[in-house]
């Protein structure tokens, strides 16, 4: 990426500075300021969900203001200060992920490992996608006794693991795969669709499901019906007006709900298996999914990771491989789905607990992080991991355009942050 800044009146040619500004701002500073803004967007998403559940954090709110003010037209172009601010953003994202996790657990109970049906049940249907568990809860309450079946999609899959949500018998399964396949999958879904966050693609002219889509809170979609409150009567009416779904077996069963509380319940067993040499290494493979061809790397590496290794996963990147049967090690499943992107917090808690159990630092654990990024929440989570000093993270499928070669080099020297190469080369480098 080159630099582009048009923050003040003195921009080159009145259009924008592309090399270095008259003020002295260069592309590294511009890139770090962009990184900071993207990190704040990620924090905003989690803080929004937490606030909907009635919780907020004064420190996080204050940081949002300070960080935005920091990027205002100014001449503070010190590289160290900018890196400090970006890492502080990671610290605040950790706070907000913890806040949201505690709010979810307080309201819905602690997630427990749960098998999830992926077919269709006979009857009218509503699909809910996005991240907002409060929307799902209200939808379940309002559809109780109506004969309508509710299906999760995408990042709503982990909802099946929360006791207070799974108690509804008409929350029947998870429909479809990753968000980028939704045009085909939504087209084929036989009911109404509720979108609670921005993981949505505008339908094309070929698609006919636009009139079946309803959006919530800040989410919008051209042609969809927007619901300003959690009154889902229009969705229910739409579902009832459509022909009921026919019974269809799922091609596989998914398992979700390996929240850190659940995994730490297995801690003794896990520690024992590591000490006995039965678990050689842990891999955290997760993050966003996307449509780029290079993303089959994630499926391939999971298939190639040796059988004596355990794979943790979070966010929608898991749809690349969560349908695979990876077996177990002494009853410990080899694939542990920790939940939504914000449940990266669980991954961190598990790593810290293992480090404590083995009396070592997180970077001394037999743990490798292989992340995929697509958008701003993934940026916030990466900053959190760097704030915690976690080293040798691999990221892909390509480098974020806002990280200049210089900043990438700096992060590589300080933290060992690097790009993925091929599954074979990366596994050889990690496992030796």
Short mmCIF file of C-alpha atoms in Angstrom, two decimals:
data_model
loop_
_atom_site.label_atom_id
_atom_site.label_comp_id
_atom_site.label_asym_id
_atom_site.label_seq_id
_atom_site.Cartn_x
_atom_site.Cartn_y
_atom_site.Cartn_z
CA UNK A 1 0.00 0.00 0.00
CA UNK A 2 1.09 3.58 -0.56
CA UNK A 3 0.12 6.34 1.80
CA UNK A 4 -3.02 8.34 1.26
CA UNK A 5 -3.99 11.16 3.57
CA UNK A 6 -6.49 13.95 2.97
CA UNK A 7 -7.00 15.00 6.55
CA UNK A 8 -6.14 18.66 6.17
CA UNK A 9 -6.32 21.55 3.71
CA UNK A 10 -2.65 21.33 2.72
CA UNK A 11 -2.89 18.05 0.81
CA UNK A 12 -0.73 17.69 -2.30
CA UNK A 13 -2.57 19.18 -5.30
CA UNK A 14 -5.62 19.60 -3.07
CA UNK A 15 -6.30 15.87 -3.53
CA UNK A 16 -4.25 13.87 -1.03
CA UNK A 17 -0.68 13.26 0.12
CA UNK A 18 0.62 9.95 -1.20
CA UNK A 19 4.29 9.88 -0.16
CA UNK A 20 4.90 12.12 2.80
CA UNK A 21 2.81 15.04 4.01
CA UNK A 22 3.92 18.63 4.29
CA UNK A 23 3.37 18.03 8.02
CA UNK A 24 5.91 15.19 8.08
CA UNK A 25 3.40 12.33 8.26
CA UNK A 26 4.69 9.27 6.36
CA UNK A 27 3.11 6.02 5.15
CA UNK A 28 4.08 4.07 8.30
CA UNK A 29 2.27 6.56 10.54
CA UNK A 30 -0.70 6.67 8.16
CA UNK A 31 -0.83 2.84 8.20
CA UNK A 32 -0.66 2.68 12.00
CA UNK A 33 -3.41 5.29 12.33
CA UNK A 34 -5.57 3.22 9.97
CA UNK A 35 -4.77 0.10 12.03
CA UNK A 36 -5.85 1.95 15.16
CA UNK A 37 -9.15 3.03 13.56
CA UNK A 38 -9.84 -0.53 12.35
CA UNK A 39 -9.09 -1.85 15.85
CA UNK A 40 -11.56 0.67 17.30
CA UNK A 41 -14.22 -0.56 14.87
CA UNK A 42 -13.71 -4.08 16.20
CA UNK A 43 -13.98 -2.86 19.81
CA UNK A 44 -17.14 -0.94 18.87
CA UNK A 45 -18.81 -4.14 17.61
CA UNK A 46 -18.18 -6.00 20.87
CA UNK A 47 -19.03 -2.97 23.04
CA UNK A 48 -22.31 -2.62 21.12
CA UNK A 49 -23.34 -6.21 21.94
CA UNK A 50 -22.26 -5.81 25.57
CA UNK A 51 -24.25 -2.58 25.93
CA UNK A 52 -27.34 -4.31 24.51
CA UNK A 53 -26.92 -6.76 27.40
CA UNK A 54 -26.71 -3.85 29.83
CA UNK A 55 -22.95 -3.72 30.49
CA UNK A 56 -20.27 -1.20 29.61
CA UNK A 57 -16.71 -0.38 30.60
CA UNK A 58 -15.72 3.19 31.41
CA UNK A 59 -12.07 2.52 30.50
CA UNK A 60 -12.97 1.14 27.06
CA UNK A 61 -15.30 4.06 26.36
CA UNK A 62 -12.65 6.60 27.39
CA UNK A 63 -10.04 4.88 25.22
CA UNK A 64 -12.31 5.16 22.17
CA UNK A 65 -12.29 8.95 22.61
CA UNK A 66 -8.56 9.21 23.32
CA UNK A 67 -7.59 7.02 20.37
CA UNK A 68 -9.81 8.89 17.90
CA UNK A 69 -8.44 12.21 19.19
CA UNK A 70 -4.92 10.79 18.75
CA UNK A 71 -5.49 10.40 14.97
CA UNK A 72 -6.78 13.95 14.55
CA UNK A 73 -4.78 16.34 12.35
CA UNK A 74 -1.66 16.81 14.44
CA UNK A 75 2.10 16.55 14.26
CA UNK A 76 2.61 13.73 16.74
CA UNK A 77 4.27 11.37 14.28
CA UNK A 78 6.42 9.40 16.65
CA UNK A 79 6.51 5.75 15.53
CA UNK A 80 6.94 4.35 19.08
CA UNK A 81 3.95 6.33 20.39
CA UNK A 82 1.80 5.02 17.54
CA UNK A 83 2.80 1.41 18.16
CA UNK A 84 2.11 1.94 21.87
CA UNK A 85 -1.38 3.24 21.05
CA UNK A 86 -2.11 0.34 18.69
CA UNK A 87 -1.10 -2.18 21.40
CA UNK A 88 -3.22 -0.28 23.94
CA UNK A 89 -6.09 -0.82 21.51
CA UNK A 90 -5.39 -4.55 21.80
CA UNK A 91 -5.51 -4.28 25.61
CA UNK A 92 -8.90 -2.53 25.45
CA UNK A 93 -10.23 -5.15 23.04
CA UNK A 94 -9.27 -7.83 25.58
CA UNK A 95 -11.28 -5.95 28.24
CA UNK A 96 -14.31 -5.65 25.98
CA UNK A 97 -14.18 -9.34 24.93
CA UNK A 98 -14.07 -10.30 28.62
CA UNK A 99 -16.99 -7.96 29.33
CA UNK A 100 -19.07 -9.53 26.56
CA UNK A 101 -18.12 -13.09 27.56
CA UNK A 102 -19.17 -12.49 31.18
CA UNK A 103 -22.43 -10.86 30.05
CA UNK A 104 -23.25 -13.84 27.81
CA UNK A 105 -22.46 -16.36 30.56
CA UNK A 106 -24.39 -14.41 33.21
CA UNK A 107 -27.49 -14.32 31.04
CA UNK A 108 -27.36 -17.64 29.17
CA UNK A 109 -25.27 -19.89 31.42
CA UNK A 110 -21.86 -21.35 30.69
CA UNK A 111 -21.64 -22.99 27.24
CA UNK A 112 -21.28 -26.76 27.20
CA UNK A 113 -20.11 -28.98 24.32
CA UNK A 114 -23.18 -29.60 22.15
CA UNK A 115 -23.87 -31.57 18.98
CA UNK A 116 -25.82 -29.57 16.39
CA UNK A 117 -28.14 -30.90 13.67
CA UNK A 118 -27.45 -29.48 10.17
CA UNK A 119 -30.47 -30.64 8.16
CA UNK A 120 -34.06 -29.35 8.04
CA UNK A 121 -37.05 -30.32 10.18
CA UNK A 122 -40.57 -30.39 8.77
CA UNK A 123 -42.41 -27.10 9.35
CA UNK A 124 -42.19 -23.33 8.93
CA UNK A 125 -38.70 -21.95 9.36
CA UNK A 126 -36.76 -18.86 10.45
CA UNK A 127 -32.99 -18.54 10.06
CA UNK A 128 -30.99 -16.11 12.21
CA UNK A 129 -27.45 -15.01 11.36
CA UNK A 130 -24.90 -12.59 12.82
CA UNK A 131 -23.71 -12.39 16.44
CA UNK A 132 -26.51 -11.00 18.60
CA UNK A 133 -27.67 -13.61 21.14
CA UNK A 134 -30.26 -11.21 22.57
CA UNK A 135 -32.01 -11.08 19.19
CA UNK A 136 -32.01 -14.88 19.11
CA UNK A 137 -33.40 -15.13 22.64
CA UNK A 138 -36.27 -12.76 21.84
CA UNK A 139 -36.99 -14.59 18.58
CA UNK A 140 -37.13 -17.92 20.44
CA UNK A 141 -39.52 -16.46 23.05
CA UNK A 142 -41.81 -15.01 20.38
CA UNK A 143 -41.88 -18.18 18.24
CA UNK A 144 -42.60 -20.49 21.18
CA UNK A 145 -45.68 -22.58 20.50
CA UNK A 146 -46.10 -21.25 16.93
CA UNK A 147 -44.81 -24.44 15.28
CA UNK A 148 -41.97 -22.46 13.69
CA UNK A 149 -38.47 -23.97 13.79
CA UNK A 150 -35.51 -21.63 14.33
CA UNK A 151 -32.11 -22.28 12.69
CA UNK A 152 -28.82 -20.55 13.39
CA UNK A 153 -26.40 -19.57 10.63
CA UNK A 154 -22.75 -18.51 10.58
CA UNK A 155 -21.52 -16.99 13.84
CA UNK A 156 -24.83 -17.85 15.55
CA UNK A 157 -23.83 -21.55 15.64
CA UNK A 158 -22.27 -21.26 19.16
CA UNK A 159 -25.70 -20.23 20.56
CA UNK A 160 -26.67 -23.92 20.67
CA UNK A 161 -24.21 -24.44 23.54
CA UNK A 162 -25.75 -21.95 26.02
CA UNK A 163 -28.13 -23.68 28.51
CA UNK A 164 -30.66 -20.82 28.50
CA UNK A 165 -30.91 -20.88 24.69
CA UNK A 166 -30.67 -24.62 24.05
CA UNK A 167 -33.63 -25.21 26.38
CA UNK A 168 -35.95 -24.07 23.57
CA UNK A 169 -36.89 -27.26 21.67
CA UNK A 170 -37.70 -25.27 18.51
CA UNK A 171 -34.05 -24.11 18.21
CA UNK A 172 -33.49 -27.13 15.98
CA UNK A 173 -30.19 -26.76 14.14
CA UNK A 174 -27.63 -24.80 12.18
CA UNK A 175 -28.25 -24.21 8.48
CA UNK A 176 -25.63 -23.51 5.82
CA UNK A 177 -21.90 -22.87 5.90
CA UNK A 178 -19.72 -19.75 5.81
CA UNK A 179 -21.08 -16.26 5.19
CA UNK A 180 -19.70 -15.97 1.65
CA UNK A 181 -21.89 -18.90 0.49
CA UNK A 182 -25.09 -17.26 1.64
CA UNK A 183 -26.45 -16.17 -1.78
CA UNK A 184 -26.91 -19.79 -2.80
CA UNK A 185 -27.83 -21.03 0.68
CA UNK A 186 -30.30 -18.25 1.54
CA UNK A 187 -31.90 -18.75 -1.88
CA UNK A 188 -32.50 -22.41 -0.97
CA UNK A 189 -33.62 -21.78 2.62
CA UNK A 190 -37.39 -22.28 2.85
CA UNK A 191 -38.19 -19.54 5.37
CA UNK A 192 -37.67 -15.99 6.69
CA UNK A 193 -34.17 -14.72 7.50
CA UNK A 194 -33.07 -12.39 10.32
CA UNK A 195 -29.70 -10.64 10.01
CA UNK A 196 -28.33 -9.25 13.29
CA UNK A 197 -24.86 -8.02 12.24
CA UNK A 198 -23.01 -7.01 9.08
CA UNK A 199 -21.96 -10.51 7.93
CA UNK A 200 -24.41 -10.26 5.06
CA UNK A 201 -24.06 -10.06 1.28
CA UNK A 202 -26.41 -8.00 -0.87
CA UNK A 203 -28.54 -10.36 -3.01
CA UNK A 204 -27.83 -10.27 -6.76
CA UNK A 205 -30.51 -9.80 -9.44
CA UNK A 206 -30.75 -13.59 -9.68
CA UNK A 207 -31.61 -13.97 -6.00
CA UNK A 208 -35.23 -13.99 -4.93
CA UNK A 209 -34.86 -14.02 -1.16
CA UNK A 210 -34.61 -10.22 -0.64
CA UNK A 211 -38.22 -9.93 0.51
CA UNK A 212 -37.62 -12.65 3.12
CA UNK A 213 -34.77 -10.77 4.83
CA UNK A 214 -35.15 -8.68 7.99
CA UNK A 215 -32.30 -6.62 9.48
CA UNK A 216 -31.70 -5.53 13.08
CA UNK A 217 -30.02 -2.58 14.88
CA UNK A 218 -27.13 -1.14 12.83
CA UNK A 219 -27.38 -3.74 10.05
CA UNK A 220 -28.93 -2.63 6.77
CA UNK A 221 -29.53 -4.20 3.40
CA UNK A 222 -31.02 -2.54 0.33
CA UNK A 223 -34.55 -3.84 -0.15
CA UNK A 224 -34.72 -5.69 3.20
CA UNK A 225 -37.21 -4.90 5.98
CA UNK A 226 -35.52 -3.18 8.92
CA UNK A 227 -36.73 -3.99 12.43
CA UNK A 228 -36.06 -1.06 14.78
CA UNK A 229 -37.01 -3.13 17.87
CA UNK A 230 -37.01 -6.79 18.90
CA UNK A 231 -40.60 -7.24 17.80
CA UNK A 232 -40.37 -10.17 15.39
CA UNK A 233 -44.08 -10.38 14.45
CA UNK A 234 -43.37 -9.39 10.82
CA UNK A 235 -40.76 -12.19 10.58
CA UNK A 236 -43.19 -14.71 12.08
CA UNK A 237 -45.95 -13.64 9.66
CA UNK A 238 -43.51 -13.98 6.73
CA UNK A 239 -42.40 -17.46 7.87
CA UNK A 240 -46.01 -18.60 8.16
CA UNK A 241 -46.87 -17.28 4.68
CA UNK A 242 -44.13 -19.44 3.10
CA UNK A 243 -44.51 -23.17 2.36
CA UNK A 244 -43.16 -25.26 5.27
CA UNK A 245 -39.77 -26.94 4.95
CA UNK A 246 -39.56 -30.61 4.04
CA UNK A 247 -37.64 -32.98 6.32
CA UNK A 248 -33.97 -33.23 5.25
CA UNK A 249 -31.15 -35.11 6.95
CA UNK A 250 -27.96 -33.15 7.64
CA UNK A 251 -24.82 -34.23 5.81
CA UNK A 252 -22.88 -34.07 9.11
CA UNK A 253 -23.25 -33.03 12.75
CA UNK A 254 -21.33 -30.03 14.11
CA UNK A 255 -20.05 -29.75 17.68
CA UNK A 256 -19.69 -26.38 19.38
CA UNK A 257 -19.52 -25.01 22.92
CA UNK A 258 -15.91 -25.59 24.01
CA UNK A 259 -15.94 -22.38 26.03
CA UNK A 260 -12.90 -21.94 28.30
CA UNK A 261 -15.01 -23.01 31.31
CA UNK A 262 -15.77 -26.31 29.54
CA UNK A 263 -12.20 -26.85 28.34
CA UNK A 264 -10.72 -25.98 31.75
CA UNK A 265 -13.00 -28.69 33.15
CA UNK A 266 -10.85 -31.07 31.08
CA UNK A 267 -7.63 -29.33 32.12
CA UNK A 268 -6.24 -32.16 34.28
CA UNK A 269 -6.91 -34.64 31.51
CA UNK A 270 -5.30 -32.35 28.91
CA UNK A 271 -2.23 -31.67 31.07
CA UNK A 272 -1.87 -35.42 31.69
CA UNK A 273 -2.13 -36.18 27.95
CA UNK A 274 0.58 -33.58 27.20
CA UNK A 275 2.88 -34.95 29.90
CA UNK A 276 2.34 -38.50 28.64
CA UNK A 277 3.33 -37.36 25.12
CA UNK A 278 -0.16 -38.10 23.73
CA UNK A 279 -0.79 -34.46 22.81
CA UNK A 280 2.23 -33.06 21.03
CA UNK A 281 0.96 -29.60 20.19
CA UNK A 282 -2.04 -27.27 20.15
CA UNK A 283 -2.96 -25.27 17.07
CA UNK A 284 -5.36 -22.34 17.19
CA UNK A 285 -6.67 -22.12 13.63
CA UNK A 286 -9.41 -19.55 13.22
CA UNK A 287 -10.52 -16.07 12.35
CA UNK A 288 -12.66 -14.80 9.51
CA UNK A 289 -13.62 -16.69 6.40
CA UNK A 290 -13.75 -15.16 2.92
CA UNK A 291 -14.04 -16.03 -0.72
CA UNK A 292 -10.36 -15.81 -1.75
CA UNK A 293 -9.06 -19.02 -3.37
CA UNK A 294 -6.00 -19.04 -1.04
CA UNK A 295 -8.26 -19.81 1.89
CA UNK A 296 -8.32 -23.56 1.17
CA UNK A 297 -4.94 -23.40 2.98
CA UNK A 298 -6.87 -23.55 6.27
CA UNK A 299 -8.79 -26.71 5.35
CA UNK A 300 -5.62 -28.33 4.08
CA UNK A 301 -3.46 -27.50 7.10
CA UNK A 302 -6.13 -28.84 9.50
CA UNK A 303 -6.26 -32.07 7.49
CA UNK A 304 -2.46 -32.34 7.58
CA UNK A 305 -1.93 -31.52 11.28
CA UNK A 306 -0.71 -34.80 12.87
CA UNK A 307 -3.18 -36.94 14.83
CA UNK A 308 -1.37 -36.25 18.12
CA UNK A 309 -2.25 -32.53 17.98
CA UNK A 310 -5.37 -30.67 19.17
CA UNK A 311 -6.97 -27.86 17.14
CA UNK A 312 -8.79 -24.95 18.78
CA UNK A 313 -10.93 -22.75 16.55
CA UNK A 314 -12.99 -19.55 16.77
CA UNK A 315 -15.10 -17.36 14.48
CA UNK A 316 -16.40 -18.21 11.01
CA UNK A 317 -12.99 -19.35 9.71
CA UNK A 318 -13.96 -22.70 11.27
CA UNK A 319 -16.48 -23.35 8.47
CA UNK A 320 -13.49 -24.33 6.35
CA UNK A 321 -13.05 -27.51 8.41
CA UNK A 322 -15.58 -27.87 11.25
CA UNK A 323 -17.48 -30.55 9.29
CA UNK A 324 -14.44 -32.86 9.28
CA UNK A 325 -14.37 -35.76 11.72
CA UNK A 326 -10.98 -35.35 13.39
CA UNK A 327 -11.48 -37.92 16.15
CA UNK A 328 -10.13 -37.58 19.69
CA UNK A 329 -7.11 -38.19 21.91
CA UNK A 330 -8.06 -40.19 25.03
CA UNK A 331 -11.59 -38.80 24.88
CA UNK A 332 -10.40 -35.20 24.29
CA UNK A 333 -11.86 -34.09 20.93
CA UNK A 334 -9.16 -33.04 18.47
CA UNK A 335 -11.29 -30.12 17.25
CA UNK A 336 -12.53 -27.70 19.90
CA UNK A 337 -14.87 -24.96 18.64
CA UNK A 338 -14.59 -22.15 21.19
CA UNK A 339 -17.37 -20.06 19.61
CA UNK A 340 -17.77 -16.63 18.02
CA UNK A 341 -14.90 -14.27 17.11
CA UNK A 342 -15.27 -12.56 20.51
CA UNK A 343 -14.66 -15.99 22.10
CA UNK A 344 -11.02 -15.55 21.10
CA UNK A 345 -11.14 -14.53 24.77
CA UNK A 346 -11.67 -18.25 25.58
CA UNK A 347 -8.61 -19.17 23.53
CA UNK A 348 -6.56 -16.68 25.54
CA UNK A 349 -7.91 -18.02 28.87
CA UNK A 350 -7.06 -21.60 27.85
CA UNK A 351 -3.53 -20.60 26.83
CA UNK A 352 -2.98 -18.72 30.12
CA UNK A 353 -4.30 -21.68 32.14
CA UNK A 354 -2.00 -24.13 30.30
CA UNK A 355 0.96 -21.81 30.83
CA UNK A 356 0.15 -21.77 34.55
CA UNK A 357 -0.24 -25.57 34.67
CA UNK A 358 3.16 -26.07 33.02
CA UNK A 359 4.70 -23.19 34.92
CA UNK A 360 5.94 -21.46 31.77
CA UNK A 361 5.20 -18.42 29.60
CA UNK A 362 2.55 -18.59 26.86
CA UNK A 363 5.30 -18.43 24.22
CA UNK A 364 6.95 -21.53 25.73
CA UNK A 365 3.77 -23.61 25.31
CA UNK A 366 3.49 -26.16 22.49
CA UNK A 367 0.98 -23.80 20.86
CA UNK A 368 0.87 -22.31 17.36
CA UNK A 369 -1.56 -19.63 16.17
CA UNK A 370 -2.58 -19.65 12.52
CA UNK A 371 -5.10 -16.91 11.85
CA UNK A 372 -7.21 -15.78 8.93
CA UNK A 373 -8.36 -12.20 8.70
CA UNK A 374 -11.05 -10.50 6.65
CA UNK A 375 -12.15 -7.40 8.51
CA UNK A 376 -11.89 -5.06 11.48
CA UNK A 377 -12.79 -7.35 14.39
CA UNK A 378 -9.95 -9.68 13.36
CA UNK A 379 -7.61 -6.66 13.45
CA UNK A 380 -8.70 -5.88 17.03
CA UNK A 381 -8.08 -9.51 18.06
CA UNK A 382 -4.63 -9.58 16.44
CA UNK A 383 -3.76 -6.39 18.38
CA UNK A 384 -4.93 -8.12 21.59
CA UNK A 385 -2.61 -11.07 20.94
CA UNK A 386 0.31 -8.71 20.27
CA UNK A 387 -0.53 -6.74 23.43
CA UNK A 388 -0.24 -10.02 25.36
CA UNK A 389 3.20 -10.52 23.81
CA UNK A 390 2.20 -13.65 21.90
CA UNK A 391 4.88 -14.47 19.36
CA UNK A 392 5.23 -16.27 16.02
CA UNK A 393 1.62 -15.83 14.91
CA UNK A 394 1.00 -16.76 11.29
CA UNK A 395 -1.60 -14.69 9.46
CA UNK A 396 -3.21 -14.96 6.02
CA UNK A 397 -4.31 -15.44 3.37
CA UNK A 398 -2.60 -12.13 2.49
CA UNK A 399 -1.10 -9.22 4.39
CA UNK A 400 -3.50 -6.45 5.42
CA UNK A 401 -2.98 -3.54 3.01
CA UNK A 402 -2.83 -1.01 5.88
CA UNK A 403 0.27 -2.67 7.37
CA UNK A 404 3.15 -1.08 5.47
CA UNK A 405 6.20 -3.24 4.63
CA UNK A 406 8.12 -1.32 7.28
CA UNK A 407 5.55 -1.91 10.04
CA UNK A 408 5.24 -5.59 9.04
CA UNK A 409 9.03 -5.89 9.27
CA UNK A 410 8.96 -4.28 12.71
CA UNK A 411 6.21 -6.67 13.92
CA UNK A 412 8.14 -9.59 12.49
CA UNK A 413 11.35 -8.55 14.30
CA UNK A 414 9.61 -7.88 17.60
CA UNK A 415 6.89 -10.55 17.64
CA UNK A 416 7.78 -13.00 14.87
CA UNK A 417 4.47 -12.13 13.15
CA UNK A 418 4.60 -13.61 9.64
CA UNK A 419 2.48 -14.55 6.66
CA UNK A 420 1.34 -18.12 5.99
CA UNK A 421 3.19 -19.92 3.19
CA UNK A 422 2.01 -23.46 2.29
CA UNK A 423 0.52 -25.97 4.76
CA UNK A 424 3.50 -28.33 4.28
CA UNK A 425 6.16 -25.65 4.76
CA UNK A 426 4.41 -24.12 7.77
CA UNK A 427 3.91 -27.48 9.48
CA UNK A 428 7.54 -28.38 8.85
CA UNK A 429 8.65 -25.06 10.38
CA UNK A 430 6.35 -25.51 13.40
CA UNK A 431 6.87 -29.23 14.09
CA UNK A 432 10.42 -29.55 12.80
#
